[in-house]
């Protein structure tokens, strides 16, 4: 099991000194446009065409397609193209910025390009030396303990965001313990994704929020 500080996926979110109360109050409304864009990026493409219908009927999305394609490349070719990695990194950063905004961790409206206060670093894998070509077939299964823990942590995250929302409305500040917890859950989920779905590392993710 890897140490969180030197793991292949590292996440840090800048904690704001003060948050806008009006923006926080209407956050669930303000986030809708950018959240729709995020859904459209991850969901099957197209509009009313045959591929779109087939993709929805089979449950295929860009995240599923990325996982399957990456697994096949590693298993059969022992390759992880740099441009492919760069796409995965930027897509992950964009999604993280949207959820950071939704969870009230920042007042900055999510950018499709700029880093803003969400700092995600993923290590580009040396496939031949660092990755076992057969591990992509079982990583999703080995990560089951993490899925169970994350399910419980996400319940706590929802409660934490609700409490933080009330605190921001009255004080303009995100309580530090709640901020650290929400950031920690996002960090935990990012490590699990890097291991089980992005297939960037064979090192088992730590059970840690830090």
PDB file of C-alpha atoms in Angstrom:
ATOM      1  CA  UNK A   1       0.000   0.000   0.000  1.00  0.00           C
ATOM      2  CA  UNK A   2       1.394   3.392  -0.992  1.00  0.00           C
ATOM      3  CA  UNK A   3       1.908   6.455   1.156  1.00  0.00           C
ATOM      4  CA  UNK A   4      -0.501   9.248   0.247  1.00  0.00           C
ATOM      5  CA  UNK A   5       2.184  11.904  -0.162  1.00  0.00           C
ATOM      6  CA  UNK A   6       4.063  10.053  -2.908  1.00  0.00           C
ATOM      7  CA  UNK A   7       1.128   8.324  -4.564  1.00  0.00           C
ATOM      8  CA  UNK A   8       0.607   8.599  -8.322  1.00  0.00           C
ATOM      9  CA  UNK A   9      -2.420  10.870  -7.778  1.00  0.00           C
ATOM     10  CA  UNK A  10      -2.088  13.924  -5.530  1.00  0.00           C
ATOM     11  CA  UNK A  11      -4.787  16.478  -4.802  1.00  0.00           C
ATOM     12  CA  UNK A  12      -4.699  19.816  -3.000  1.00  0.00           C
ATOM     13  CA  UNK A  13      -7.494  22.388  -2.870  1.00  0.00           C
ATOM     14  CA  UNK A  14      -6.788  25.939  -1.719  1.00  0.00           C
ATOM     15  CA  UNK A  15      -8.996  26.884   1.226  1.00  0.00           C
ATOM     16  CA  UNK A  16     -10.509  30.365   0.784  1.00  0.00           C
ATOM     17  CA  UNK A  17     -10.384  32.853   3.623  1.00  0.00           C
ATOM     18  CA  UNK A  18     -13.967  33.914   3.032  1.00  0.00           C
ATOM     19  CA  UNK A  19     -16.796  32.777   0.761  1.00  0.00           C
ATOM     20  CA  UNK A  20     -19.593  34.754  -0.830  1.00  0.00           C
ATOM     21  CA  UNK A  21     -22.861  34.079   0.962  1.00  0.00           C
ATOM     22  CA  UNK A  22     -25.148  34.882  -1.961  1.00  0.00           C
ATOM     23  CA  UNK A  23     -23.203  32.650  -4.358  1.00  0.00           C
ATOM     24  CA  UNK A  24     -23.180  29.862  -1.776  1.00  0.00           C
ATOM     25  CA  UNK A  25     -26.915  30.172  -1.131  1.00  0.00           C
ATOM     26  CA  UNK A  26     -27.736  29.763  -4.833  1.00  0.00           C
ATOM     27  CA  UNK A  27     -24.907  27.319  -5.592  1.00  0.00           C
ATOM     28  CA  UNK A  28     -27.186  24.452  -6.565  1.00  0.00           C
ATOM     29  CA  UNK A  29     -28.650  26.749  -9.270  1.00  0.00           C
ATOM     30  CA  UNK A  30     -25.431  28.437 -10.379  1.00  0.00           C
ATOM     31  CA  UNK A  31     -23.683  25.096 -10.911  1.00  0.00           C
ATOM     32  CA  UNK A  32     -26.294  23.764 -13.352  1.00  0.00           C
ATOM     33  CA  UNK A  33     -24.805  25.109 -16.648  1.00  0.00           C
ATOM     34  CA  UNK A  34     -21.273  23.837 -16.032  1.00  0.00           C
ATOM     35  CA  UNK A  35     -22.584  20.596 -14.540  1.00  0.00           C
ATOM     36  CA  UNK A  36     -24.622  19.982 -17.693  1.00  0.00           C
ATOM     37  CA  UNK A  37     -21.443  20.474 -19.730  1.00  0.00           C
ATOM     38  CA  UNK A  38     -19.638  17.953 -17.517  1.00  0.00           C
ATOM     39  CA  UNK A  39     -22.431  15.426 -17.974  1.00  0.00           C
ATOM     40  CA  UNK A  40     -22.396  15.933 -21.744  1.00  0.00           C
ATOM     41  CA  UNK A  41     -18.633  15.348 -21.793  1.00  0.00           C
ATOM     42  CA  UNK A  42     -18.860  12.117 -19.824  1.00  0.00           C
ATOM     43  CA  UNK A  43     -22.152  10.858 -21.263  1.00  0.00           C
ATOM     44  CA  UNK A  44     -22.456   9.179 -24.662  1.00  0.00           C
ATOM     45  CA  UNK A  45     -22.094  11.716 -27.473  1.00  0.00           C
ATOM     46  CA  UNK A  46     -24.481  12.633 -30.190  1.00  0.00           C
ATOM     47  CA  UNK A  47     -28.088  13.650 -30.256  1.00  0.00           C
ATOM     48  CA  UNK A  48     -30.783  11.328 -31.513  1.00  0.00           C
ATOM     49  CA  UNK A  49     -28.533   9.345 -33.812  1.00  0.00           C
ATOM     50  CA  UNK A  50     -28.062   5.592 -33.944  1.00  0.00           C
ATOM     51  CA  UNK A  51     -24.729   5.632 -32.058  1.00  0.00           C
ATOM     52  CA  UNK A  52     -26.218   7.743 -29.282  1.00  0.00           C
ATOM     53  CA  UNK A  53     -29.136   5.336 -28.878  1.00  0.00           C
ATOM     54  CA  UNK A  54     -26.819   2.323 -28.877  1.00  0.00           C
ATOM     55  CA  UNK A  55     -24.476   3.932 -26.370  1.00  0.00           C
ATOM     56  CA  UNK A  56     -27.281   4.706 -23.954  1.00  0.00           C
ATOM     57  CA  UNK A  57     -28.856   1.265 -24.332  1.00  0.00           C
ATOM     58  CA  UNK A  58     -25.536  -0.453 -23.591  1.00  0.00           C
ATOM     59  CA  UNK A  59     -24.489   1.930 -20.822  1.00  0.00           C
ATOM     60  CA  UNK A  60     -21.343   3.007 -22.662  1.00  0.00           C
ATOM     61  CA  UNK A  61     -19.939   6.390 -21.608  1.00  0.00           C
ATOM     62  CA  UNK A  62     -16.639   8.127 -22.156  1.00  0.00           C
ATOM     63  CA  UNK A  63     -15.405   7.018 -18.712  1.00  0.00           C
ATOM     64  CA  UNK A  64     -16.276   3.388 -19.474  1.00  0.00           C
ATOM     65  CA  UNK A  65     -14.747   3.644 -22.915  1.00  0.00           C
ATOM     66  CA  UNK A  66     -11.539   5.171 -21.533  1.00  0.00           C
ATOM     67  CA  UNK A  67     -11.185   2.379 -18.986  1.00  0.00           C
ATOM     68  CA  UNK A  68     -11.744  -0.400 -21.530  1.00  0.00           C
ATOM     69  CA  UNK A  69      -9.474   1.158 -24.152  1.00  0.00           C
ATOM     70  CA  UNK A  70      -6.695   1.863 -21.643  1.00  0.00           C
ATOM     71  CA  UNK A  71      -6.887  -1.667 -20.254  1.00  0.00           C
ATOM     72  CA  UNK A  72      -6.635  -3.136 -23.752  1.00  0.00           C
ATOM     73  CA  UNK A  73      -3.655  -0.939 -24.613  1.00  0.00           C
ATOM     74  CA  UNK A  74      -1.794  -1.993 -21.482  1.00  0.00           C
ATOM     75  CA  UNK A  75      -2.645  -5.697 -21.776  1.00  0.00           C
ATOM     76  CA  UNK A  76      -1.924  -6.135 -25.480  1.00  0.00           C
ATOM     77  CA  UNK A  77       0.486  -3.339 -26.337  1.00  0.00           C
ATOM     78  CA  UNK A  78       2.017  -2.253 -23.007  1.00  0.00           C
ATOM     79  CA  UNK A  79       1.412   1.343 -24.017  1.00  0.00           C
ATOM     80  CA  UNK A  80      -0.159   4.409 -22.418  1.00  0.00           C
ATOM     81  CA  UNK A  81       0.099   7.146 -25.087  1.00  0.00           C
ATOM     82  CA  UNK A  82       1.149  10.532 -23.717  1.00  0.00           C
ATOM     83  CA  UNK A  83      -1.658  12.365 -25.503  1.00  0.00           C
ATOM     84  CA  UNK A  84      -4.126   9.887 -23.992  1.00  0.00           C
ATOM     85  CA  UNK A  85      -2.737  10.548 -20.522  1.00  0.00           C
ATOM     86  CA  UNK A  86      -2.901  14.330 -21.036  1.00  0.00           C
ATOM     87  CA  UNK A  87      -6.573  14.044 -22.036  1.00  0.00           C
ATOM     88  CA  UNK A  88      -7.367  11.950 -18.954  1.00  0.00           C
ATOM     89  CA  UNK A  89      -5.521  14.429 -16.711  1.00  0.00           C
ATOM     90  CA  UNK A  90      -7.321  17.505 -18.037  1.00  0.00           C
ATOM     91  CA  UNK A  91     -10.692  15.770 -17.999  1.00  0.00           C
ATOM     92  CA  UNK A  92     -10.129  14.744 -14.366  1.00  0.00           C
ATOM     93  CA  UNK A  93      -9.117  18.279 -13.438  1.00  0.00           C
ATOM     94  CA  UNK A  94     -12.198  19.748 -15.079  1.00  0.00           C
ATOM     95  CA  UNK A  95     -14.490  17.341 -13.235  1.00  0.00           C
ATOM     96  CA  UNK A  96     -12.700  18.106  -9.971  1.00  0.00           C
ATOM     97  CA  UNK A  97     -13.181  21.853 -10.430  1.00  0.00           C
ATOM     98  CA  UNK A  98     -16.903  21.373 -11.008  1.00  0.00           C
ATOM     99  CA  UNK A  99     -17.334  19.273  -7.867  1.00  0.00           C
ATOM    100  CA  UNK A 100     -15.175  21.648  -5.817  1.00  0.00           C
ATOM    101  CA  UNK A 101     -17.548  24.443  -6.790  1.00  0.00           C
ATOM    102  CA  UNK A 102     -20.616  22.299  -6.096  1.00  0.00           C
ATOM    103  CA  UNK A 103     -19.261  21.346  -2.664  1.00  0.00           C
ATOM    104  CA  UNK A 104     -18.724  25.064  -1.826  1.00  0.00           C
ATOM    105  CA  UNK A 105     -14.943  24.682  -1.563  1.00  0.00           C
ATOM    106  CA  UNK A 106     -14.478  27.704  -3.812  1.00  0.00           C
ATOM    107  CA  UNK A 107     -16.381  30.666  -5.235  1.00  0.00           C
ATOM    108  CA  UNK A 108     -14.503  30.499  -8.545  1.00  0.00           C
ATOM    109  CA  UNK A 109     -16.810  29.380 -11.319  1.00  0.00           C
ATOM    110  CA  UNK A 110     -15.262  26.210 -12.820  1.00  0.00           C
ATOM    111  CA  UNK A 111     -13.011  26.867 -15.777  1.00  0.00           C
ATOM    112  CA  UNK A 112     -12.649  24.438 -18.654  1.00  0.00           C
ATOM    113  CA  UNK A 113      -8.941  25.318 -18.900  1.00  0.00           C
ATOM    114  CA  UNK A 114      -7.476  27.221 -15.926  1.00  0.00           C
ATOM    115  CA  UNK A 115      -6.218  25.353 -12.861  1.00  0.00           C
ATOM    116  CA  UNK A 116      -7.864  27.710 -10.333  1.00  0.00           C
ATOM    117  CA  UNK A 117      -7.821  26.465  -6.718  1.00  0.00           C
ATOM    118  CA  UNK A 118      -8.062  22.747  -7.579  1.00  0.00           C
ATOM    119  CA  UNK A 119      -4.580  21.262  -7.944  1.00  0.00           C
ATOM    120  CA  UNK A 120      -4.485  17.683  -9.243  1.00  0.00           C
ATOM    121  CA  UNK A 121      -1.264  15.958 -10.239  1.00  0.00           C
ATOM    122  CA  UNK A 122      -1.156  12.526 -11.901  1.00  0.00           C
ATOM    123  CA  UNK A 123       2.090  10.705 -12.632  1.00  0.00           C
ATOM    124  CA  UNK A 124       2.602   9.509 -16.186  1.00  0.00           C
ATOM    125  CA  UNK A 125       3.200   5.739 -15.948  1.00  0.00           C
ATOM    126  CA  UNK A 126       6.224   3.882 -17.254  1.00  0.00           C
ATOM    127  CA  UNK A 127       4.112   0.999 -18.477  1.00  0.00           C
ATOM    128  CA  UNK A 128       6.860  -1.521 -19.268  1.00  0.00           C
ATOM    129  CA  UNK A 129       8.737  -1.035 -15.991  1.00  0.00           C
ATOM    130  CA  UNK A 130       6.055  -0.039 -13.481  1.00  0.00           C
ATOM    131  CA  UNK A 131       2.819  -1.716 -14.605  1.00  0.00           C
ATOM    132  CA  UNK A 132       1.953  -5.398 -14.730  1.00  0.00           C
ATOM    133  CA  UNK A 133       0.200  -5.875 -18.055  1.00  0.00           C
ATOM    134  CA  UNK A 134      -2.397  -8.232 -16.535  1.00  0.00           C
ATOM    135  CA  UNK A 135      -3.350  -6.095 -13.515  1.00  0.00           C
ATOM    136  CA  UNK A 136      -5.976  -4.019 -15.389  1.00  0.00           C
ATOM    137  CA  UNK A 137      -8.104  -7.180 -15.499  1.00  0.00           C
ATOM    138  CA  UNK A 138      -8.398  -7.372 -11.709  1.00  0.00           C
ATOM    139  CA  UNK A 139      -7.768  -3.886 -10.286  1.00  0.00           C
ATOM    140  CA  UNK A 140     -11.450  -2.961 -10.318  1.00  0.00           C
ATOM    141  CA  UNK A 141     -12.105  -6.091  -8.233  1.00  0.00           C
ATOM    142  CA  UNK A 142      -9.229  -5.529  -5.810  1.00  0.00           C
ATOM    143  CA  UNK A 143     -10.541  -2.020  -5.112  1.00  0.00           C
ATOM    144  CA  UNK A 144     -13.877  -3.284  -3.693  1.00  0.00           C
ATOM    145  CA  UNK A 145     -12.880  -2.495  -0.062  1.00  0.00           C
ATOM    146  CA  UNK A 146     -12.317   1.102  -1.147  1.00  0.00           C
ATOM    147  CA  UNK A 147     -15.744   1.270  -2.806  1.00  0.00           C
ATOM    148  CA  UNK A 148     -17.386   0.239   0.453  1.00  0.00           C
ATOM    149  CA  UNK A 149     -15.453   2.769   2.534  1.00  0.00           C
ATOM    150  CA  UNK A 150     -16.029   5.519  -0.018  1.00  0.00           C
ATOM    151  CA  UNK A 151     -19.774   4.883   0.002  1.00  0.00           C
ATOM    152  CA  UNK A 152     -19.798   5.601   3.737  1.00  0.00           C
ATOM    153  CA  UNK A 153     -17.478   8.575   3.386  1.00  0.00           C
ATOM    154  CA  UNK A 154     -19.688  10.109   0.689  1.00  0.00           C
ATOM    155  CA  UNK A 155     -22.647  10.030   3.075  1.00  0.00           C
ATOM    156  CA  UNK A 156     -20.500  11.971   5.524  1.00  0.00           C
ATOM    157  CA  UNK A 157     -19.478  14.321   2.698  1.00  0.00           C
ATOM    158  CA  UNK A 158     -23.103  15.155   1.890  1.00  0.00           C
ATOM    159  CA  UNK A 159     -23.801  15.924   5.545  1.00  0.00           C
ATOM    160  CA  UNK A 160     -20.596  17.973   5.815  1.00  0.00           C
ATOM    161  CA  UNK A 161     -21.453  20.087   2.761  1.00  0.00           C
ATOM    162  CA  UNK A 162     -24.931  20.793   4.157  1.00  0.00           C
ATOM    163  CA  UNK A 163     -23.496  21.891   7.514  1.00  0.00           C
ATOM    164  CA  UNK A 164     -20.822  23.944   5.746  1.00  0.00           C
ATOM    165  CA  UNK A 165     -23.515  25.607   3.617  1.00  0.00           C
ATOM    166  CA  UNK A 166     -25.319  26.772   6.752  1.00  0.00           C
ATOM    167  CA  UNK A 167     -22.051  27.917   8.329  1.00  0.00           C
ATOM    168  CA  UNK A 168     -21.133  29.945   5.216  1.00  0.00           C
ATOM    169  CA  UNK A 169     -24.527  31.648   5.179  1.00  0.00           C
ATOM    170  CA  UNK A 170     -24.020  32.843   8.758  1.00  0.00           C
ATOM    171  CA  UNK A 171     -20.251  33.378   8.954  1.00  0.00           C
ATOM    172  CA  UNK A 172     -18.955  33.507   5.360  1.00  0.00           C
ATOM    173  CA  UNK A 173     -16.402  30.833   6.223  1.00  0.00           C
ATOM    174  CA  UNK A 174     -16.051  27.100   5.525  1.00  0.00           C
ATOM    175  CA  UNK A 175     -15.226  25.381   8.870  1.00  0.00           C
ATOM    176  CA  UNK A 176     -11.695  24.005   8.593  1.00  0.00           C
ATOM    177  CA  UNK A 177     -12.494  20.450   9.827  1.00  0.00           C
ATOM    178  CA  UNK A 178     -15.331  20.141   7.296  1.00  0.00           C
ATOM    179  CA  UNK A 179     -13.186  21.563   4.483  1.00  0.00           C
ATOM    180  CA  UNK A 180     -10.388  19.092   5.258  1.00  0.00           C
ATOM    181  CA  UNK A 181     -12.858  16.206   5.351  1.00  0.00           C
ATOM    182  CA  UNK A 182     -14.506  17.036   2.021  1.00  0.00           C
ATOM    183  CA  UNK A 183     -11.115  17.594   0.407  1.00  0.00           C
ATOM    184  CA  UNK A 184      -9.913  14.307   1.894  1.00  0.00           C
ATOM    185  CA  UNK A 185     -12.835  12.324   0.495  1.00  0.00           C
ATOM    186  CA  UNK A 186     -12.219  13.806  -2.945  1.00  0.00           C
ATOM    187  CA  UNK A 187      -8.527  12.932  -2.610  1.00  0.00           C
ATOM    188  CA  UNK A 188      -9.376   9.364  -1.586  1.00  0.00           C
ATOM    189  CA  UNK A 189     -11.708   8.934  -4.545  1.00  0.00           C
ATOM    190  CA  UNK A 190      -9.079  10.341  -6.902  1.00  0.00           C
ATOM    191  CA  UNK A 191      -6.492   7.787  -5.760  1.00  0.00           C
ATOM    192  CA  UNK A 192      -8.942   4.924  -6.188  1.00  0.00           C
ATOM    193  CA  UNK A 193      -9.819   6.158  -9.678  1.00  0.00           C
ATOM    194  CA  UNK A 194      -6.127   6.435 -10.588  1.00  0.00           C
ATOM    195  CA  UNK A 195      -5.585   2.829  -9.492  1.00  0.00           C
ATOM    196  CA  UNK A 196      -8.726   1.011 -10.584  1.00  0.00           C
ATOM    197  CA  UNK A 197     -10.012   2.948 -13.611  1.00  0.00           C
ATOM    198  CA  UNK A 198      -7.343   5.271 -14.996  1.00  0.00           C
ATOM    199  CA  UNK A 199      -4.828   2.423 -14.491  1.00  0.00           C
ATOM    200  CA  UNK A 200      -1.933   4.783 -13.765  1.00  0.00           C
ATOM    201  CA  UNK A 201      -0.320   2.712 -11.043  1.00  0.00           C
ATOM    202  CA  UNK A 202      -0.189  -0.786  -9.545  1.00  0.00           C
ATOM    203  CA  UNK A 203       0.398   0.571  -6.032  1.00  0.00           C
ATOM    204  CA  UNK A 204      -2.660  -0.055  -3.885  1.00  0.00           C
ATOM    205  CA  UNK A 205      -4.251   3.217  -2.670  1.00  0.00           C
ATOM    206  CA  UNK A 206      -3.842   4.089   1.014  1.00  0.00           C
ATOM    207  CA  UNK A 207      -6.885   4.155   3.291  1.00  0.00           C
ATOM    208  CA  UNK A 208      -6.348   7.780   4.191  1.00  0.00           C
ATOM    209  CA  UNK A 209      -7.930  11.196   3.777  1.00  0.00           C
ATOM    210  CA  UNK A 210      -4.520  12.902   3.904  1.00  0.00           C
TER     211      UNK A 210
END
